[in-house]
Coordinates of C-alpha atoms in Angstrom, one line a residue:
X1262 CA 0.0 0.0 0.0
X1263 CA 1.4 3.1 -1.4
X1264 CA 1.4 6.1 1.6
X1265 CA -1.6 9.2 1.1
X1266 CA 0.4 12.6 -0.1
X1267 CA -0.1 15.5 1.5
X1268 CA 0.0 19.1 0.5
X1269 CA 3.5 20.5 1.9
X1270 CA 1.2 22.8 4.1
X1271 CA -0.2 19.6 5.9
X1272 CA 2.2 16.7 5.9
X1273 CA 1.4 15.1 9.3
X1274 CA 5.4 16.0 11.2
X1275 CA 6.5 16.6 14.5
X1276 CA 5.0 20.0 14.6
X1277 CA 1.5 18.6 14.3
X1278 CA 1.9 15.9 16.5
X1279 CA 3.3 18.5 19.3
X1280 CA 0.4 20.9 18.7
X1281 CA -1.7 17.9 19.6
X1282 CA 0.1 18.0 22.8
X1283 CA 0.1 21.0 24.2
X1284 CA -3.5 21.6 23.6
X1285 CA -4.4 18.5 25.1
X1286 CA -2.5 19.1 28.0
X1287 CA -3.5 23.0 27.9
X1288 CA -7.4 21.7 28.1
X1289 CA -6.5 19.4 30.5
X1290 CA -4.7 21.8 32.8
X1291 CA -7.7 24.2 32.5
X1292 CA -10.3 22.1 33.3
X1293 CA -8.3 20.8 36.0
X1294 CA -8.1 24.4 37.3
X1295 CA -11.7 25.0 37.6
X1296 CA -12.2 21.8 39.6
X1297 CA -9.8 22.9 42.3
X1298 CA -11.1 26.6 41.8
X1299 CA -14.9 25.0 41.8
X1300 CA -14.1 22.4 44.9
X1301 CA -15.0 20.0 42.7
X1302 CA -13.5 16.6 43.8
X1303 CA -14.4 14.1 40.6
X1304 CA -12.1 16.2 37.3
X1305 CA -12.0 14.1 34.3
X1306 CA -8.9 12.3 35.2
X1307 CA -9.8 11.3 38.5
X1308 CA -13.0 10.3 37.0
X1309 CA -12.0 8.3 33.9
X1310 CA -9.7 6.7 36.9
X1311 CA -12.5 5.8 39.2
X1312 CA -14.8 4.8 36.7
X1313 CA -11.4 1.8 35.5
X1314 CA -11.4 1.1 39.1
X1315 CA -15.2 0.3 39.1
X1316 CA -15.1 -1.9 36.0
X1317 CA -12.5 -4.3 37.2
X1318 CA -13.1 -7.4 38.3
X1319 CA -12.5 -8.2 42.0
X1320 CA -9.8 -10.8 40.8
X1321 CA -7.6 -8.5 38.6
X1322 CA -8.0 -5.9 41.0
X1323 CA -6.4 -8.1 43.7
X1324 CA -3.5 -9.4 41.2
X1325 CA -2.9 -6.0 40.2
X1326 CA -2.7 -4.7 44.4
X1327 CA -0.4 -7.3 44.6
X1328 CA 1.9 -6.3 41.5
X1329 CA 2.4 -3.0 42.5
X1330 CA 1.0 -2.7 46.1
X1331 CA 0.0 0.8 47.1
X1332 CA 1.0 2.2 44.1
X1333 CA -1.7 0.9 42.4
X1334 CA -3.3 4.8 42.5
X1335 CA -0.4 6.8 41.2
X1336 CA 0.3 4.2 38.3
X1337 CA -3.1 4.1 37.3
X1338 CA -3.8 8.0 37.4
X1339 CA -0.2 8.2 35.0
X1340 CA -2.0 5.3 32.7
X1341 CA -4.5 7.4 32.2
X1342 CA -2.5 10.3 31.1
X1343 CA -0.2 8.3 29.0
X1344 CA -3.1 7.5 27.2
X1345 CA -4.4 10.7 26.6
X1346 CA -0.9 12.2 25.3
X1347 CA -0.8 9.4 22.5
X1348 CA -4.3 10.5 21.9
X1349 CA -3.3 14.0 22.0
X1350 CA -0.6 13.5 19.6
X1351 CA -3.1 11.0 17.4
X1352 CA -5.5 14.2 17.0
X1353 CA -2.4 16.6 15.9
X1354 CA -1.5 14.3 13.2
X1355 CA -5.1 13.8 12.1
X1356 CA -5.3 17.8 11.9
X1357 CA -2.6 18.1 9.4
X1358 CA -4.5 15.4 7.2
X1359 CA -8.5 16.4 7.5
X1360 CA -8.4 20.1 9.7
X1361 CA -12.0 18.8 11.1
X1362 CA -11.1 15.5 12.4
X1363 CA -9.1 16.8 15.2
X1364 CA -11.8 18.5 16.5
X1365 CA -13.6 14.9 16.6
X1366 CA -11.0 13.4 18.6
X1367 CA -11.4 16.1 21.3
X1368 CA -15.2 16.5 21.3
X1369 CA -15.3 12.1 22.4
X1370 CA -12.7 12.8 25.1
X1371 CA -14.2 15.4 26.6
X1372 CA -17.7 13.6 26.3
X1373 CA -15.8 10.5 27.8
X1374 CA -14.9 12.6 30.7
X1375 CA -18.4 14.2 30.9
X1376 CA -20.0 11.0 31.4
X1377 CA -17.1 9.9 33.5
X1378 CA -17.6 12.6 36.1
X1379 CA -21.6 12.4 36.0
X1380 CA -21.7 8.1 36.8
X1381 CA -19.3 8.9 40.3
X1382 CA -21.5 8.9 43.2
X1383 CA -23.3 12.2 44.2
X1384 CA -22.3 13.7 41.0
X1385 CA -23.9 17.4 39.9
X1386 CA -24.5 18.8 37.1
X1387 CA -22.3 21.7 37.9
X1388 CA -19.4 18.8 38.2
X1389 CA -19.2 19.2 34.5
X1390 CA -18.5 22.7 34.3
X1391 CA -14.5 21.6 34.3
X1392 CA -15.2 19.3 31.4
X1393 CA -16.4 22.5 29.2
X1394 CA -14.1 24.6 29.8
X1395 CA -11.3 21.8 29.2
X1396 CA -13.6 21.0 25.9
X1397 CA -13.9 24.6 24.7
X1398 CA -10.0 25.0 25.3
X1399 CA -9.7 22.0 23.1
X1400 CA -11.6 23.3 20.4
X1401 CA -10.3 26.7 20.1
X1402 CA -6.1 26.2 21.0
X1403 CA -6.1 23.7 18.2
X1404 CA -6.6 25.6 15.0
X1405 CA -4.9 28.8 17.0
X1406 CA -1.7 26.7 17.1
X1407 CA -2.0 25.4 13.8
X1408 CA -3.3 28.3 11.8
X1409 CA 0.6 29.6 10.3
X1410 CA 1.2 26.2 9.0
X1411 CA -1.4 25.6 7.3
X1412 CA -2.0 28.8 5.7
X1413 CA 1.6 29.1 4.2
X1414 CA 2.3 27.0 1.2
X1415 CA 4.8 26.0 1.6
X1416 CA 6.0 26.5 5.2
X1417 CA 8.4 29.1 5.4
X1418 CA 10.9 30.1 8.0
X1419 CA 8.5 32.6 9.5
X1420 CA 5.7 30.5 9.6
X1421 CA 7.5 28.4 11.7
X1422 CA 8.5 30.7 14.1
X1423 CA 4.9 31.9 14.5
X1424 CA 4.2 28.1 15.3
X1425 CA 7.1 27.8 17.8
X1426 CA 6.1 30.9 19.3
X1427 CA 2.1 29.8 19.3
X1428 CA 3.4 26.4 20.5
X1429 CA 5.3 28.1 23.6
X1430 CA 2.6 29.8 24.3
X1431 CA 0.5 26.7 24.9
X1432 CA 3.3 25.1 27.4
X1433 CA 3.2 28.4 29.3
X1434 CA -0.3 28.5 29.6
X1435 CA -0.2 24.5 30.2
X1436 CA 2.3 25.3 33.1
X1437 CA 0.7 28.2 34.7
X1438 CA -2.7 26.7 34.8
X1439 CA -1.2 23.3 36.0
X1440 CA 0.0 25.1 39.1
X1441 CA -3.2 27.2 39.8
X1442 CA -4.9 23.8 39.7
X1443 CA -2.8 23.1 42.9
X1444 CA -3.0 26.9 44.2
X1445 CA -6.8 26.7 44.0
X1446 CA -7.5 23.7 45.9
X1447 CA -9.7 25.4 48.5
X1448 CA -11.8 22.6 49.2
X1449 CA -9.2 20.4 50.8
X1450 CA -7.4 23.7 52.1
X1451 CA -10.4 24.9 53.8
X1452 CA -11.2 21.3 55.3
X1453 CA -7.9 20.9 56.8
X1454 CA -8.2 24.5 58.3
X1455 CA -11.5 23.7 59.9
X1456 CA -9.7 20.2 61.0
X1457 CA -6.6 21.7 62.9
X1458 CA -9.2 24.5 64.7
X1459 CA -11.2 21.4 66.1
X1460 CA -10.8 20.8 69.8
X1461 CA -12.3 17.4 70.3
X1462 CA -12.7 16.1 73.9
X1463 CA -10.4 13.1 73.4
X1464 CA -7.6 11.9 75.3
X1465 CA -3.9 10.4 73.8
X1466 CA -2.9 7.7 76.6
X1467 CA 0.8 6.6 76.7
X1468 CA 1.3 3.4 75.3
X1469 CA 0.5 0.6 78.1
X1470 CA 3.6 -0.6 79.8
X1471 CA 5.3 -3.4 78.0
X1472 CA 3.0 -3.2 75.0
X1473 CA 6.0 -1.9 73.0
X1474 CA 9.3 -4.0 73.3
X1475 CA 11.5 -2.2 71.9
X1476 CA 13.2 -4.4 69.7
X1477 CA 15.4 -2.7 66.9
X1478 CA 14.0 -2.8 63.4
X1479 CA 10.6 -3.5 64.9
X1480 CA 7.5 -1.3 63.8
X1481 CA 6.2 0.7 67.1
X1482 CA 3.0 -0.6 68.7
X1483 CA 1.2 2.4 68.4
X1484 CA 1.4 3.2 64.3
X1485 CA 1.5 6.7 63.7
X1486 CA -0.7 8.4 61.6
X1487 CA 1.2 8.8 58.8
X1488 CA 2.6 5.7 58.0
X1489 CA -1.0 4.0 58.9
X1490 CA -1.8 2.0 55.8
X1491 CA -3.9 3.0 53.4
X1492 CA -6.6 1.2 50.9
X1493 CA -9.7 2.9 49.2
X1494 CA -10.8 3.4 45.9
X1495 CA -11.0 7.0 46.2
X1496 CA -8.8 8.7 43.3
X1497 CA -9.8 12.3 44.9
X1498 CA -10.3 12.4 48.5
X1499 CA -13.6 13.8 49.7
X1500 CA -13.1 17.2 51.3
X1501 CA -16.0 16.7 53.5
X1502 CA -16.9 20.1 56.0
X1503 CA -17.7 18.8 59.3
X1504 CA -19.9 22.0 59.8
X1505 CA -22.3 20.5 57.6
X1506 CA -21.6 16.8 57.4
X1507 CA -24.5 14.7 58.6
X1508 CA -25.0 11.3 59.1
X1509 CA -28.2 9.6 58.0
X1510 CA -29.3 6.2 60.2
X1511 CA -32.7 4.3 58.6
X1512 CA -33.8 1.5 56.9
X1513 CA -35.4 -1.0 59.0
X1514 CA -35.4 1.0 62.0
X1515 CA -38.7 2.5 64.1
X1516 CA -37.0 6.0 64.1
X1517 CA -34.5 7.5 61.2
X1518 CA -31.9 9.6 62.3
X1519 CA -30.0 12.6 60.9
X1520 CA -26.7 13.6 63.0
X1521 CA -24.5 16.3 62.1
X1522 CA -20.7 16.3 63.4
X1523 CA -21.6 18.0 67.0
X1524 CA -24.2 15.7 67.8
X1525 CA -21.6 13.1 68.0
X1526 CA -19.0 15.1 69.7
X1527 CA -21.9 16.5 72.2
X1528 CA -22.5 12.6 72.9
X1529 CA -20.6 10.5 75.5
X1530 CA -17.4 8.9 73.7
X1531 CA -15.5 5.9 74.1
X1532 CA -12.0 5.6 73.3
X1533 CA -9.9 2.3 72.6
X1534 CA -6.7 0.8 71.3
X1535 CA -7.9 -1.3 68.5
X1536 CA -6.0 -2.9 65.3
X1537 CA -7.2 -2.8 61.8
X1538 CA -5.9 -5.0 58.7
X1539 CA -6.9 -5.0 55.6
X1540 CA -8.3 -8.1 53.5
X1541 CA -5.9 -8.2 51.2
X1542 CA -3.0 -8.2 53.7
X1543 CA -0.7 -11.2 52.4
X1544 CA 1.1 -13.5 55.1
X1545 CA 3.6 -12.0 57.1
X1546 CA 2.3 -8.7 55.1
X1547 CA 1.9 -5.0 56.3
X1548 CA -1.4 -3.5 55.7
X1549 CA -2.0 -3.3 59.6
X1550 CA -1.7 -0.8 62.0
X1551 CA -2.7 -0.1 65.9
X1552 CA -3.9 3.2 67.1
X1553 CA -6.2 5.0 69.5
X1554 CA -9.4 5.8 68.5
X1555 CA -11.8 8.2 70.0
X1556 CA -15.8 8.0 68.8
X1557 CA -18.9 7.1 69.7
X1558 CA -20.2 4.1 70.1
X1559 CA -22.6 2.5 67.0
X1560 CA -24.5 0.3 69.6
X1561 CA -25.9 3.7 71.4
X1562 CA -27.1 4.8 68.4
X1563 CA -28.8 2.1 66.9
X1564 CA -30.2 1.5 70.1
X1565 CA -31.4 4.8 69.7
X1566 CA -33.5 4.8 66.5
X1567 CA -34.8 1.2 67.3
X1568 CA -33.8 -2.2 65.2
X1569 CA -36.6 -4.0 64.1
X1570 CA -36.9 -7.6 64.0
X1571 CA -35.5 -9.3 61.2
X1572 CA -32.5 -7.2 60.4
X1573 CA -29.0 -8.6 60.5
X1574 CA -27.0 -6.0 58.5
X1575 CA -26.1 -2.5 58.0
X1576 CA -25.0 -1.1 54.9
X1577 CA -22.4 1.5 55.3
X1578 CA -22.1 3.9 52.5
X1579 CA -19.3 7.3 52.2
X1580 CA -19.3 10.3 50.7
X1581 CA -17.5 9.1 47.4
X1582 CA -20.3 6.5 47.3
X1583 CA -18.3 3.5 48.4
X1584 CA -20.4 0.8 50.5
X1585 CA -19.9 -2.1 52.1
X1586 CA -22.5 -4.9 54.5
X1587 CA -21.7 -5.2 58.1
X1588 CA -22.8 -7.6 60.1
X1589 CA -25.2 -6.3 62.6
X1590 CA -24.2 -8.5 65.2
X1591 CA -20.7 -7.1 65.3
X1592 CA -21.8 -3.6 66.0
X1593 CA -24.3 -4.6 68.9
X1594 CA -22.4 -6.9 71.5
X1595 CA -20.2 -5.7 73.5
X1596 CA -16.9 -5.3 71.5
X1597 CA -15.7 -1.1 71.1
X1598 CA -17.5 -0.3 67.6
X1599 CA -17.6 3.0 67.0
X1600 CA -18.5 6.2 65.0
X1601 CA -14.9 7.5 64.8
X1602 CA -14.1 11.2 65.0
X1603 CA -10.3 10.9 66.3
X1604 CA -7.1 8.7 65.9
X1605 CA -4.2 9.0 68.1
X1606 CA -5.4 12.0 70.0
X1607 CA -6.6 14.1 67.3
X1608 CA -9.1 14.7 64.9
X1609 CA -9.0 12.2 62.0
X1610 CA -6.5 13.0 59.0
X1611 CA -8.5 13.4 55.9
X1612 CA -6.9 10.7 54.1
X1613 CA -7.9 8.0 57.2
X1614 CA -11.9 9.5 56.9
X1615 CA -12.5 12.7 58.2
X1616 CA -15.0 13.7 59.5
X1617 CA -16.6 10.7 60.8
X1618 CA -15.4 6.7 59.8
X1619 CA -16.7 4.1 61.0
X1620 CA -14.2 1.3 63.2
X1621 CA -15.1 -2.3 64.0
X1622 CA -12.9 -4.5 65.9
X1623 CA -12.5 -8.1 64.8
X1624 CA -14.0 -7.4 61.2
X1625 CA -11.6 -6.9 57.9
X1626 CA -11.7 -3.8 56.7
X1627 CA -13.6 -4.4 53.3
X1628 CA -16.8 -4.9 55.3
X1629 CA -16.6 -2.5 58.5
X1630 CA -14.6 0.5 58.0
X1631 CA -15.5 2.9 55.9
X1632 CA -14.3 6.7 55.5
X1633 CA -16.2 9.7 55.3
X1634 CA -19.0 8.1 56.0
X1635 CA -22.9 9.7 55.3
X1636 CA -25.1 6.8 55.8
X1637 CA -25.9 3.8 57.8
X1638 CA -29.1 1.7 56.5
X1639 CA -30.2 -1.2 58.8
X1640 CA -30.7 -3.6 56.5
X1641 CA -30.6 -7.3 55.7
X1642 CA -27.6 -9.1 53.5
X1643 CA -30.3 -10.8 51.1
X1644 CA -31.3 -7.6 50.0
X1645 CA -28.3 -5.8 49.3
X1646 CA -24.9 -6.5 48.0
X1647 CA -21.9 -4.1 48.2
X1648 CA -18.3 -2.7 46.3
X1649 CA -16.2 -6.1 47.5
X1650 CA -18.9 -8.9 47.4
X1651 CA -19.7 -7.6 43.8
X1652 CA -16.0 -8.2 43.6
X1653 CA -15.8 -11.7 44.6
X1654 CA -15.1 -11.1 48.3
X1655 CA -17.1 -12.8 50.7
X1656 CA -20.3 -11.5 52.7
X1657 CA -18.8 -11.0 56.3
X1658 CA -15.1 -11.0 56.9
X1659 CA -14.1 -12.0 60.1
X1660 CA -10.5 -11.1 60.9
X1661 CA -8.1 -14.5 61.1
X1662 CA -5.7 -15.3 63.3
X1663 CA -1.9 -14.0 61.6
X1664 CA 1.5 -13.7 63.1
X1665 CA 4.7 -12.2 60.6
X1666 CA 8.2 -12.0 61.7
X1667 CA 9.6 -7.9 61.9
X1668 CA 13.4 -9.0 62.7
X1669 CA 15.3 -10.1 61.1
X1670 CA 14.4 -9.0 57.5
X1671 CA 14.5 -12.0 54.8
X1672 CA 17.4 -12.3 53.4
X1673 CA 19.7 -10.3 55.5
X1674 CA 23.1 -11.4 57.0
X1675 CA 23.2 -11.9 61.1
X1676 CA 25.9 -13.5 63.6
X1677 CA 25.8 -17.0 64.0
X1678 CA 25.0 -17.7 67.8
X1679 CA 22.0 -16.5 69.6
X1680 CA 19.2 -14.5 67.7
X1681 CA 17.1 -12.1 68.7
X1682 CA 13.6 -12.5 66.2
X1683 CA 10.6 -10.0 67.0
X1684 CA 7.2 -9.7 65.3
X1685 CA 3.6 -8.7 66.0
X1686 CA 0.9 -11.5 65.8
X1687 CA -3.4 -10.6 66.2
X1688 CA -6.5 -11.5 66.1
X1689 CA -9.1 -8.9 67.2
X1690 CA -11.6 -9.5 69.3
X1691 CA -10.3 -12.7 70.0
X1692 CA -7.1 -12.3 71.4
X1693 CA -3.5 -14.4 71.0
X1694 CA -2.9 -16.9 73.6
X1695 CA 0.9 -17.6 72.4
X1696 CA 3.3 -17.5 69.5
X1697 CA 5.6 -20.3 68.9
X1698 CA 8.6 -20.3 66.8
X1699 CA 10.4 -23.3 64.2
X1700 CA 14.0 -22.9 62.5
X1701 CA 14.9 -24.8 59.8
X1702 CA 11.8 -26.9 60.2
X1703 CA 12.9 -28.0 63.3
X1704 CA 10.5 -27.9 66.8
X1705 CA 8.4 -25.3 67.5
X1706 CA 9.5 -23.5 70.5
X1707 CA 7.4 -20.3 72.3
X1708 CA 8.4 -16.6 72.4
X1709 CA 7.5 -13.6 74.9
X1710 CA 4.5 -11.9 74.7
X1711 CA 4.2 -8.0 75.2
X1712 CA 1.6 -6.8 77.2
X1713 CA -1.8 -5.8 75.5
X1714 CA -4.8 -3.9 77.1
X1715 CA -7.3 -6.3 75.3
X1716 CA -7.9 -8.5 72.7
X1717 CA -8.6 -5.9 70.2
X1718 CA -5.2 -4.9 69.1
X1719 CA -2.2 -6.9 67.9
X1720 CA 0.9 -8.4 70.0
X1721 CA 4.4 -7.7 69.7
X1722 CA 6.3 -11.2 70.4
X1723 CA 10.0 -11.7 71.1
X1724 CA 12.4 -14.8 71.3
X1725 CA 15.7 -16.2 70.8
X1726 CA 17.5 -18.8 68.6
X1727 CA 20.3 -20.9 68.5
X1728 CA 21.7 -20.9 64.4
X1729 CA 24.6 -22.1 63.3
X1730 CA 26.7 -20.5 60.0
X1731 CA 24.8 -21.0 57.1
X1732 CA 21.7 -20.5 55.4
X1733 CA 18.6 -21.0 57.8
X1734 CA 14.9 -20.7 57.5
X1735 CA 12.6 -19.2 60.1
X1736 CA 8.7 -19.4 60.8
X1737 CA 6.2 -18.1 63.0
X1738 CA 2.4 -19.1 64.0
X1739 CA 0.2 -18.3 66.4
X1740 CA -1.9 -19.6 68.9
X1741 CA -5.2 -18.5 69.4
X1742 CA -7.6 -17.7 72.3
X1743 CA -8.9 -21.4 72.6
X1744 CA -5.4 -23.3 71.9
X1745 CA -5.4 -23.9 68.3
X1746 CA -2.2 -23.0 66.5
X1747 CA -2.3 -21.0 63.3
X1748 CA -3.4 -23.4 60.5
X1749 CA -0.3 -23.5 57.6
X1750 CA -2.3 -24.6 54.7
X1751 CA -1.7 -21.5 52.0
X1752 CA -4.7 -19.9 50.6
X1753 CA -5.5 -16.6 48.8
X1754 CA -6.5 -12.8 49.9
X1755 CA -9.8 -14.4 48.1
X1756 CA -12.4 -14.7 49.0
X1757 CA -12.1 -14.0 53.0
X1758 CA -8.3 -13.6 53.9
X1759 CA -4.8 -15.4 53.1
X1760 CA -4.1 -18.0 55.3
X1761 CA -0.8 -19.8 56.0
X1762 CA 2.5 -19.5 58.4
X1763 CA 4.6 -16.5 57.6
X1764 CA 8.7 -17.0 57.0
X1765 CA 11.7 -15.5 56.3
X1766 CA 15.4 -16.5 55.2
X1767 CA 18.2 -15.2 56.4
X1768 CA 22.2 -16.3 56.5
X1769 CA 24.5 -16.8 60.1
X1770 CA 28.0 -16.1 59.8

C-alpha cells in the first residue's frame, strides 16, 4: 500500500503531533483548574480513573494490588494520562491530514470525561462545568496553534516561528494553569483549616507498659498516623466540612436519624486501642496498623433509633459513594464499635476519613470500615450486596488469626549464635494466647508476649534462637484464644483472607 500525499502545508510532522500535545495538556490543565477553583472533587482524570477502578473485576484488582501494592493509585492516574498524550498527539496528526477530524477526537474525550464525572456517586451537574471549559480550550487552541502552518504554502521560515512561538505559548499557559490547579484547591485547604481549629474532647494515653518491646527494626505498637496504611478506591479524597456533614441512620429501624458532626461530639465517647488489617493483607504482610481511637459508640445509636426484628446487616455507605454490608451483630455486642471522629489524640486525618469513619474491631476492613461516611441503613444481606462482594469477596469478613516476623528482615546477614527474632501476631476480638517459633523446620518452641490492654489490638512477640553459620529458615504461627495454632495450609486474599505461616530467610555467619 502506497502512503496518502499530503499538500507540503499539511504533511502530518513533528510540529503537528506536538500541537496535539500542548492543547491537550492546555485543556487538561484548565479544566483541572476550575475543579480545584470550583471544589469540585471528581475532574476528568480522577473520574476516567475511578470509573477503571469500578469496571474491574475483584480478581484483577487483587493481582494487580499485589503487583504494585500501594502504588496501584499513582500508576493508574499516570495510565490514564499516557493515554491521553498518544491520543493528543493522534489528533495533531489527524489535523494536518483532515483540519476537522481533530476537533472529533477532542469533542469524544471530553464527552468521555463528561460522562465519566456524572456516573461517580453524588455527581452534579455543575461537576461538568471543568469538562467544558477543558472541551472549549480543546476546540479553540487547536486551530490557533495550527493556523501559520497551514496557511503558508509551503512552510516558510517565519511560519514556523509563528508556530514555535504559538506552540510556547501553549506550554506556558499548560504550566501556569497546572500550578493554579494546585494553588486553587480550597476545598481540601479549607477542610484541613477547619480540622486543625477542632478541639475534640479526646484523650492520647501513653502506650500501656510493656506493650512496646522495643526491639530494633521492629515497627512501634502504636502506628502513627502517617505511616498507617492506606486502601480505598478514592482517586480524589472527599473534602467533607464537618460544619455540615451529617449522618443519616434508617432502613429498618422505628425512628430515622440525621446527625450532624456535633451531635456526635456532644454525645458521651469511648476511646480504645484497637488494630485494623486489611483483607488483602498477604502473610507475614503489612497493611495493619494499631492506634487510638476516639468515637462514639454505634450500639448507642442504633439503640437509639430502634432495630426492628428481622435485620441482620447494616449497609455502610461514604461520601464518594463506596459501600460495604456489616454484620449487625458485630456492632451490637459488647466489643468497642464505634462512629470514629479521632485517631491518636486528634481529629481524624482526611486521608484516614475525616469527618466521621466508621471502626469495628475483629472485622476486615472491606466490610466494616468505611471513610467519610454519610449513611448507615439497617438492613438485611439478602437484600443488598456491596463494592467487594460484587468483587468476589465474601459477605462478612471476620479477621483470622496471623503472626509475621519484623526481625530479622529475609534475606539479611546476622551473627551465628543467639538470635534475637521480634514480630507482632493478632487476632481482634479474640485475642492471641501464644506465639511459637520453628528454625529450619525443626520444633516449634514459644516466644515472649508484650503486654496488650485487650484483645482488640495486635501483639508484639519476642524470642531467641540458637543458628549455626549457614543458610537457615525461620517461621512463625500463632496460637489463638482457645489453643489452636495457626493453620499452615496456604490460601489466597480471596475470598475471606490469606491463610498460612509466615517465614523468612536469612544467613548466620
Amino acid at each position: 500500500m502506497t502512503e496518502p500525499s499530503y499538500p507540503a502545508r499539511a504533511r502530518p510532522g513533528f510540529g503537528w503531533g506536538a500541537a496535539g500535545v500542548v492543547t491537550g495538556l492546555t485543556g487538561l490543565a484548565a479544566s483541572l483548574a476550575t475543579a480545584s477553583l470550583l471544589g469540585v472533587r471528581v475532574n476528568p482524570v480522577v473520574g476516567v480513573a475511578e470509573a477503571v477502578i469500578q469496571i474491574t473485576p475483584g480478581p484483577l484488582a487483587e493481582r494487580l494490588i499485589k503487583l504494585v501494592g500501594q502504588r496501584d493509585k499513582p500508576l493508574l492516574v499516570t495510565g490514564v494520562v499516557v493515554v491521553l498524550l498518544l491520543l493528543f498527539w493522534y489528533a495533531g496528526r489527524l489535523a494536518a491530514r483532515r483540519p476537522g477530524a481533530s476537533q472529533i477526537v477532542f469533542l469524544v474525550l471530553a464527552a468521555l470525561g463528561g460522562l465519566a464525572v456524572l456516573t461517580r456517586p453524588n455527581a452534579l451537574p455543575t461537576d461538568l462545568v471543568p469538562v467544558l471549559v477543558g472541551g472549549v480550550v480543546w476546540l479553540a487552541l487547536m486551530p490557533w496553534l495550527t493556523a501559520r502552518l497551514r496557511s503558508a504554502a509551503p512552510v516558510d521560515d517565519a511560519s514556523r516561528r509563528a508556530f514555535l512561538l504559538r506552540l510556547g505559548g501553549g506550554v506556558l499557559a499548560a504550566g501556569v494553569l497546572g500550578g493554579l490547579s494546585r494553588f486553587f484547591g480550597r476545598g481540601r485547604r479549607a477542610v484541613e483549616a477547619t480540622r486543625k481549629l477542632l478541639r475534640l474532647p479526646i484523650t492520647m494515653p501513653p502506650v500501656p507498659a510493656g506493650a512496646d518491646l522495643g526491639i530494633d527494626g521492629q515497627p512501634p505498637w502504636r502506628t502513627p498516623a502517617s505511616s498507617f496504611y492506606l486502601i480505598h478506591t478514592a482517586i480524589g479524597l472527599p473534602a467533607v466540612d464537618p460544619t455540615t456533614w451529617r449522618l443519616r441512620v434508617h432502613g429498618m429501624v422505628e425512628k430515622e436519624l440525621s446527625l450532624s458532626f456535633q451531635d456526635l461530639v456532644d454525645r458521651q465517647l469511648t476511646e480504645a486501642w484497637i488494630t485494623l488489617n486489611c483483607v488483602s493483607n498477604p502473610v507475614g504482610g503489612d497493611l495493619v496498623g494499631n492506634a487510638w481511637w476516639s468515637g462514639v459508640r454505634i450500639a448507642d445509636v442504633l439503640a437509639e433509633a430502634g432495630v426492628l426484628p428481622g435485620a441482620d446487616a447494616v449497609k455502610q455507605t461514604s461520601e464518594d459513594g463506596w459501600n460495604c454490608g456489616t454484620p449487625l451483630g458485630a456492632l451490637t455486642d459488647d466489643r468497642n464499635a464505634m462512629l470514629a471522629l479521632g485517631m491518636n489524640g486528634q481529629p481524624l486525618p482526611i486521608e484516614h476519613g475525616f469527618p466521621v469513619r466508621m471502626i469495628v474491631p475483629g472485622l476486615y476492613g472491606y466490610v466494616s470500615a468505611t471513610k467519610w461516611l454519610v449513611d448507615l441503613e439497617v438492613t438485611r444481606f439478602q437484600d443488598f450486596s456491596a463494592y467487594w462482594t460484587d468483587r468476589g469477596w465474601s459477605e462478612r469478613g471476620p479477621v483470622k488469626i496471623a503472626s509475621r516476623i519484623d526481625v530479622p528482615r529475609s534475606g539479611q546477614r546476622v551473627p551465628a549464635g543467639v538470635l534475637t527474632v521480634a514480630g507482632t501476631a493478632w487476632q481482634q476480638h479474640s485475642g492471641v494466647r501464644g506465639v511459637e517459633l520453628s528454625v529450619d523446620g525443626g520444633p516449634w518452641s514459644p516466644a515472649t508476649l508484650g503486654t496488650v490492654p485487650d484483645t482488640d489490638t495486635w501483639v508484639q512477640w519476642r524470642g531467641e534462637v540458637r543458628v549455626s553459620a549457614g543458610d537457615h529458615q525461620l517461621q512463625v504461627r500463632a496460637i489463638d484464644a482457645a489453643g489452636q495454632p495457626q493453620t499452615s495450609v496456604v490460601r489466597d486474599v480471596v475470598p475471606d483472607g490469606a491463610t498460612g505461616l509466615a517465614g523468612i530467610s536469612f544467613t548466620a555467619t
